[in-house]
C-alpha cells in the first residue's frame, strides 16, 4: 500500500477513521504517523501501522489538510442546476480502495429530485457496490448522503443500496475501463 509517492502524515489530534475494507470505525490517536495512499473526493485513505483507514474531509485538519470549501448555489436554482451539482458531488465519492468515483465505476443507477412542501428538495439515489459483501458499503452510502445533503436547497438525501441489476465492469465509463485495463 505504501509507495515512494505516498505522502507522509502526522496526526495532530485524535481522529475518527474507518478501517478499510472492514468498515469499522476507530480513533487514530494524536502522534500517529502514516502515509496518504489516496486523496480523492475530499477524503483520504491513509496507511498506518500496516492498515488502511479512510479519513473524512471534515477531519482533514488532523493530518494537516484543509476542509473542503462550502458549496454555493443560487436560492432560486433550477432543478437542472441542482441535479448538475448532485452529479458533481457524486463524482467526489470514492471507494477507498479503488481510485475511481462511483459514477465512473457505474455504481449509481438512478437519481431523482423531489420537491418538498417547504420549497426545498429531496434527492433519491439508487446505487450498488462492486461486490455485495463489500465492508465499505455503509461508508459509501453515508458518504453519498452527507455530500448530497450539503447542497444548498437539498433538505435530505435518501440513498438506497440495490443489487439488481448486479454490477458488472461493463457499467464502468470507458475512461475507467481504459485506466483499469478492463476494455
PDB file of C-alpha atoms in Angstrom:
ATOM      1  CA  UNK A   1       0.000   0.000   0.000  1.00  0.00           C
ATOM      2  CA  UNK A   2       2.801   2.447   0.823  1.00  0.00           C
ATOM      3  CA  UNK A   3       4.902   3.638  -2.088  1.00  0.00           C
ATOM      4  CA  UNK A   4       7.540   6.291  -2.691  1.00  0.00           C
ATOM      5  CA  UNK A   5       4.798   8.599  -3.952  1.00  0.00           C
ATOM      6  CA  UNK A   6       2.752   8.246  -0.741  1.00  0.00           C
ATOM      7  CA  UNK A   7       2.676  11.447   1.302  1.00  0.00           C
ATOM      8  CA  UNK A   8       3.796  11.079   4.930  1.00  0.00           C
ATOM      9  CA  UNK A   9       1.400  12.442   7.584  1.00  0.00           C
ATOM     10  CA  UNK A  10       1.465  13.023  11.312  1.00  0.00           C
ATOM     11  CA  UNK A  11      -1.811  13.061  13.269  1.00  0.00           C
ATOM     12  CA  UNK A  12      -2.021  16.364  15.136  1.00  0.00           C
ATOM     13  CA  UNK A  13      -5.089  15.283  17.117  1.00  0.00           C
ATOM     14  CA  UNK A  14      -7.161  12.180  17.783  1.00  0.00           C
ATOM     15  CA  UNK A  15      -9.082  11.419  14.619  1.00  0.00           C
ATOM     16  CA  UNK A  16     -12.068   9.234  13.788  1.00  0.00           C
ATOM     17  CA  UNK A  17     -11.268   6.896  10.910  1.00  0.00           C
ATOM     18  CA  UNK A  18     -12.855   3.935   9.146  1.00  0.00           C
ATOM     19  CA  UNK A  19     -10.859   0.748   8.645  1.00  0.00           C
ATOM     20  CA  UNK A  20     -10.656  -0.360   5.020  1.00  0.00           C
ATOM     21  CA  UNK A  21     -12.167  -2.721   3.907  1.00  0.00           C
ATOM     22  CA  UNK A  22     -13.844  -3.806   7.167  1.00  0.00           C
ATOM     23  CA  UNK A  23     -15.812  -0.574   7.609  1.00  0.00           C
ATOM     24  CA  UNK A  24     -15.199  -0.480  11.376  1.00  0.00           C
ATOM     25  CA  UNK A  25     -14.921   2.995  12.947  1.00  0.00           C
ATOM     26  CA  UNK A  26     -11.839   3.567  15.113  1.00  0.00           C
ATOM     27  CA  UNK A  27      -9.952   6.503  16.604  1.00  0.00           C
ATOM     28  CA  UNK A  28      -6.382   7.066  15.473  1.00  0.00           C
ATOM     29  CA  UNK A  29      -4.507   8.794  18.315  1.00  0.00           C
ATOM     30  CA  UNK A  30      -2.642  12.085  18.073  1.00  0.00           C
ATOM     31  CA  UNK A  31       1.016  11.447  17.388  1.00  0.00           C
ATOM     32  CA  UNK A  32       0.378   8.563  14.964  1.00  0.00           C
ATOM     33  CA  UNK A  33       2.364   8.532  11.723  1.00  0.00           C
ATOM     34  CA  UNK A  34       1.244   7.203   8.366  1.00  0.00           C
ATOM     35  CA  UNK A  35       1.103   7.785   4.637  1.00  0.00           C
ATOM     36  CA  UNK A  36      -1.657   9.100   2.385  1.00  0.00           C
ATOM     37  CA  UNK A  37      -2.160   6.475  -0.329  1.00  0.00           C
ATOM     38  CA  UNK A  38      -5.206   8.100  -1.933  1.00  0.00           C
ATOM     39  CA  UNK A  39      -6.606  11.631  -1.675  1.00  0.00           C
ATOM     40  CA  UNK A  40      -9.716  11.806  -3.811  1.00  0.00           C
ATOM     41  CA  UNK A  41     -13.084  13.488  -3.450  1.00  0.00           C
ATOM     42  CA  UNK A  42     -12.137  15.327  -0.289  1.00  0.00           C
ATOM     43  CA  UNK A  43     -11.385  12.227   1.784  1.00  0.00           C
ATOM     44  CA  UNK A  44      -8.097  10.480   2.430  1.00  0.00           C
ATOM     45  CA  UNK A  45      -7.007   6.864   2.550  1.00  0.00           C
ATOM     46  CA  UNK A  46      -4.059   6.531   4.900  1.00  0.00           C
ATOM     47  CA  UNK A  47      -1.736   3.641   5.649  1.00  0.00           C
ATOM     48  CA  UNK A  48      -0.983   3.462   9.385  1.00  0.00           C
ATOM     49  CA  UNK A  49       0.798   0.575  11.124  1.00  0.00           C
ATOM     50  CA  UNK A  50       0.021  -1.927   8.372  1.00  0.00           C
ATOM     51  CA  UNK A  51      -3.658  -0.996   7.957  1.00  0.00           C
ATOM     52  CA  UNK A  52      -5.666   1.244   5.643  1.00  0.00           C
ATOM     53  CA  UNK A  53      -8.024   3.867   7.067  1.00  0.00           C
ATOM     54  CA  UNK A  54     -10.399   6.369   5.489  1.00  0.00           C
ATOM     55  CA  UNK A  55     -10.283   9.899   6.896  1.00  0.00           C
ATOM     56  CA  UNK A  56     -13.297  12.099   6.076  1.00  0.00           C
ATOM     57  CA  UNK A  57     -12.564  15.503   4.563  1.00  0.00           C
ATOM     58  CA  UNK A  58     -14.061  17.259   7.603  1.00  0.00           C
ATOM     59  CA  UNK A  59     -11.249  15.665   9.666  1.00  0.00           C
ATOM     60  CA  UNK A  60      -8.502  16.615   7.225  1.00  0.00           C
ATOM     61  CA  UNK A  61      -7.095  19.110   9.729  1.00  0.00           C
ATOM     62  CA  UNK A  62      -5.948  16.160  11.863  1.00  0.00           C
ATOM     63  CA  UNK A  63      -3.400  15.362   9.136  1.00  0.00           C
ATOM     64  CA  UNK A  64      -2.653  18.933   8.073  1.00  0.00           C
ATOM     65  CA  UNK A  65      -5.235  19.217   5.275  1.00  0.00           C
ATOM     66  CA  UNK A  66      -7.914  21.866   4.795  1.00  0.00           C
ATOM     67  CA  UNK A  67     -11.615  21.042   4.875  1.00  0.00           C
ATOM     68  CA  UNK A  68     -13.427  21.316   1.512  1.00  0.00           C
ATOM     69  CA  UNK A  69     -14.967  24.713   0.637  1.00  0.00           C
ATOM     70  CA  UNK A  70     -18.738  25.045   1.149  1.00  0.00           C
ATOM     71  CA  UNK A  71     -20.941  24.552  -1.913  1.00  0.00           C
ATOM     72  CA  UNK A  72     -22.738  27.503  -3.444  1.00  0.00           C
ATOM     73  CA  UNK A  73     -25.988  27.582  -5.389  1.00  0.00           C
ATOM     74  CA  UNK A  74     -28.438  30.444  -6.034  1.00  0.00           C
ATOM     75  CA  UNK A  75     -31.568  30.440  -3.844  1.00  0.00           C
ATOM     76  CA  UNK A  76     -33.684  30.272  -6.995  1.00  0.00           C
ATOM     77  CA  UNK A  77     -31.657  27.437  -8.531  1.00  0.00           C
ATOM     78  CA  UNK A  78     -33.463  25.357 -11.122  1.00  0.00           C
ATOM     79  CA  UNK A  79     -33.820  21.597 -10.881  1.00  0.00           C
ATOM     80  CA  UNK A  80     -31.258  21.324 -13.683  1.00  0.00           C
ATOM     81  CA  UNK A  81     -28.707  23.345 -11.667  1.00  0.00           C
ATOM     82  CA  UNK A  82     -29.339  21.248  -8.561  1.00  0.00           C
ATOM     83  CA  UNK A  83     -29.111  17.990 -10.499  1.00  0.00           C
ATOM     84  CA  UNK A  84     -25.852  19.133 -12.079  1.00  0.00           C
ATOM     85  CA  UNK A  85     -24.437  19.780  -8.596  1.00  0.00           C
ATOM     86  CA  UNK A  86     -25.788  16.405  -7.406  1.00  0.00           C
ATOM     87  CA  UNK A  87     -23.833  14.606 -10.150  1.00  0.00           C
ATOM     88  CA  UNK A  88     -20.777  16.755  -9.391  1.00  0.00           C
ATOM     89  CA  UNK A  89     -20.978  15.703  -5.730  1.00  0.00           C
ATOM     90  CA  UNK A  90     -21.473  12.028  -6.661  1.00  0.00           C
ATOM     91  CA  UNK A  91     -18.233  12.254  -8.629  1.00  0.00           C
ATOM     92  CA  UNK A  92     -16.460  13.153  -5.361  1.00  0.00           C
ATOM     93  CA  UNK A  93     -17.450   9.822  -3.758  1.00  0.00           C
ATOM     94  CA  UNK A  94     -14.726   7.197  -3.996  1.00  0.00           C
ATOM     95  CA  UNK A  95     -14.261   3.680  -2.737  1.00  0.00           C
ATOM     96  CA  UNK A  96     -11.119   3.966  -0.557  1.00  0.00           C
ATOM     97  CA  UNK A  97      -9.565   1.001  -2.369  1.00  0.00           C
ATOM     98  CA  UNK A  98     -10.402   1.992  -5.958  1.00  0.00           C
ATOM     99  CA  UNK A  99      -9.197   5.301  -7.440  1.00  0.00           C
ATOM    100  CA  UNK A 100     -12.383   5.928  -9.429  1.00  0.00           C
ATOM    101  CA  UNK A 101     -15.501   7.788  -8.443  1.00  0.00           C
ATOM    102  CA  UNK A 102     -18.757   5.886  -8.035  1.00  0.00           C
ATOM    103  CA  UNK A 103     -20.247   7.458 -11.184  1.00  0.00           C
ATOM    104  CA  UNK A 104     -17.381   6.305 -13.436  1.00  0.00           C
ATOM    105  CA  UNK A 105     -17.487   2.906 -11.747  1.00  0.00           C
ATOM    106  CA  UNK A 106     -21.147   2.619 -12.814  1.00  0.00           C
ATOM    107  CA  UNK A 107     -22.398   2.267  -9.240  1.00  0.00           C
ATOM    108  CA  UNK A 108     -25.087   4.972  -9.481  1.00  0.00           C
ATOM    109  CA  UNK A 109     -28.217   3.581 -11.096  1.00  0.00           C
ATOM    110  CA  UNK A 110     -30.727   6.382 -10.587  1.00  0.00           C
ATOM    111  CA  UNK A 111     -31.019   9.957  -9.274  1.00  0.00           C
ATOM    112  CA  UNK A 112     -34.379  11.629  -8.729  1.00  0.00           C
ATOM    113  CA  UNK A 113     -35.152  15.110  -7.373  1.00  0.00           C
ATOM    114  CA  UNK A 114     -38.376  15.701  -5.464  1.00  0.00           C
ATOM    115  CA  UNK A 115     -39.848  18.970  -4.225  1.00  0.00           C
ATOM    116  CA  UNK A 116     -40.845  19.157  -0.571  1.00  0.00           C
ATOM    117  CA  UNK A 117     -43.693  21.279   0.827  1.00  0.00           C
ATOM    118  CA  UNK A 118     -41.261  23.843   2.271  1.00  0.00           C
ATOM    119  CA  UNK A 119     -39.681  24.544  -1.146  1.00  0.00           C
ATOM    120  CA  UNK A 120     -36.559  22.514  -0.514  1.00  0.00           C
ATOM    121  CA  UNK A 121     -35.680  19.296  -2.310  1.00  0.00           C
ATOM    122  CA  UNK A 122     -35.124  15.639  -1.562  1.00  0.00           C
ATOM    123  CA  UNK A 123     -32.640  13.648  -3.634  1.00  0.00           C
ATOM    124  CA  UNK A 124     -33.304   9.923  -4.050  1.00  0.00           C
ATOM    125  CA  UNK A 125     -30.387   7.801  -5.221  1.00  0.00           C
ATOM    126  CA  UNK A 126     -30.266   4.131  -6.104  1.00  0.00           C
ATOM    127  CA  UNK A 127     -26.748   2.754  -6.154  1.00  0.00           C
ATOM    128  CA  UNK A 128     -24.905  -0.530  -5.883  1.00  0.00           C
ATOM    129  CA  UNK A 129     -21.484  -1.866  -4.944  1.00  0.00           C
ATOM    130  CA  UNK A 130     -18.873  -3.698  -6.978  1.00  0.00           C
ATOM    131  CA  UNK A 131     -19.413  -6.669  -4.641  1.00  0.00           C
ATOM    132  CA  UNK A 132     -22.464  -7.294  -2.407  1.00  0.00           C
ATOM    133  CA  UNK A 133     -20.328  -8.219   0.615  1.00  0.00           C
ATOM    134  CA  UNK A 134     -18.190  -5.052   0.486  1.00  0.00           C
ATOM    135  CA  UNK A 135     -17.437  -3.916   4.033  1.00  0.00           C
ATOM    136  CA  UNK A 136     -17.326  -0.296   2.885  1.00  0.00           C
ATOM    137  CA  UNK A 137     -20.949  -0.297   1.608  1.00  0.00           C
ATOM    138  CA  UNK A 138     -22.410   1.581   4.566  1.00  0.00           C
ATOM    139  CA  UNK A 139     -19.497   4.026   4.488  1.00  0.00           C
ATOM    140  CA  UNK A 140     -20.055   4.765   0.788  1.00  0.00           C
ATOM    141  CA  UNK A 141     -23.806   5.232   1.343  1.00  0.00           C
ATOM    142  CA  UNK A 142     -23.114   7.635   4.227  1.00  0.00           C
ATOM    143  CA  UNK A 143     -20.555   9.494   2.111  1.00  0.00           C
ATOM    144  CA  UNK A 144     -23.086   9.924  -0.712  1.00  0.00           C
ATOM    145  CA  UNK A 145     -25.811  11.033   1.696  1.00  0.00           C
ATOM    146  CA  UNK A 146     -23.635  13.560   3.507  1.00  0.00           C
ATOM    147  CA  UNK A 147     -22.208  15.033   0.300  1.00  0.00           C
ATOM    148  CA  UNK A 148     -25.686  15.472  -1.181  1.00  0.00           C
ATOM    149  CA  UNK A 149     -27.170  16.963   1.976  1.00  0.00           C
ATOM    150  CA  UNK A 150     -24.650  19.818   1.967  1.00  0.00           C
ATOM    151  CA  UNK A 151     -26.016  21.025  -1.368  1.00  0.00           C
ATOM    152  CA  UNK A 152     -27.990  24.246  -0.819  1.00  0.00           C
ATOM    153  CA  UNK A 153     -31.765  23.649  -1.233  1.00  0.00           C
ATOM    154  CA  UNK A 154     -31.387  19.905  -0.520  1.00  0.00           C
ATOM    155  CA  UNK A 155     -33.133  19.021   2.751  1.00  0.00           C
ATOM    156  CA  UNK A 156     -32.424  15.304   2.649  1.00  0.00           C
ATOM    157  CA  UNK A 157     -30.931  12.540   0.563  1.00  0.00           C
ATOM    158  CA  UNK A 158     -32.353   9.037   0.535  1.00  0.00           C
ATOM    159  CA  UNK A 159     -29.680   6.623  -0.672  1.00  0.00           C
ATOM    160  CA  UNK A 160     -30.858   3.085  -1.373  1.00  0.00           C
ATOM    161  CA  UNK A 161     -28.383   0.275  -1.893  1.00  0.00           C
ATOM    162  CA  UNK A 162     -29.667  -2.146  -4.538  1.00  0.00           C
ATOM    163  CA  UNK A 163     -28.170  -5.224  -6.175  1.00  0.00           C
ATOM    164  CA  UNK A 164     -30.486  -5.638  -9.137  1.00  0.00           C
ATOM    165  CA  UNK A 165     -29.193  -5.458 -11.738  1.00  0.00           C
ATOM    166  CA  UNK A 166     -25.912  -6.856 -10.453  1.00  0.00           C
ATOM    167  CA  UNK A 167     -22.919  -4.613 -11.101  1.00  0.00           C
ATOM    168  CA  UNK A 168     -20.544  -5.604 -13.891  1.00  0.00           C
ATOM    169  CA  UNK A 169     -17.470  -3.951 -15.319  1.00  0.00           C
ATOM    170  CA  UNK A 170     -19.441  -3.160 -18.477  1.00  0.00           C
ATOM    171  CA  UNK A 171     -21.204  -0.494 -16.352  1.00  0.00           C
ATOM    172  CA  UNK A 172     -17.941   1.439 -15.909  1.00  0.00           C
ATOM    173  CA  UNK A 173     -17.246   4.515 -18.008  1.00  0.00           C
ATOM    174  CA  UNK A 174     -14.936   3.976 -20.949  1.00  0.00           C
ATOM    175  CA  UNK A 175     -12.190   6.020 -19.250  1.00  0.00           C
ATOM    176  CA  UNK A 176     -12.416   3.911 -16.064  1.00  0.00           C
ATOM    177  CA  UNK A 177     -12.262   0.684 -18.109  1.00  0.00           C
ATOM    178  CA  UNK A 178      -9.312   2.038 -20.067  1.00  0.00           C
ATOM    179  CA  UNK A 179      -7.386   3.067 -16.920  1.00  0.00           C
ATOM    180  CA  UNK A 180      -8.009  -0.283 -15.217  1.00  0.00           C
ATOM    181  CA  UNK A 181      -7.190  -2.292 -18.335  1.00  0.00           C
ATOM    182  CA  UNK A 182     -10.742  -3.707 -18.467  1.00  0.00           C
ATOM    183  CA  UNK A 183     -11.546  -2.571 -22.013  1.00  0.00           C
TER     184      UNK A 183
END
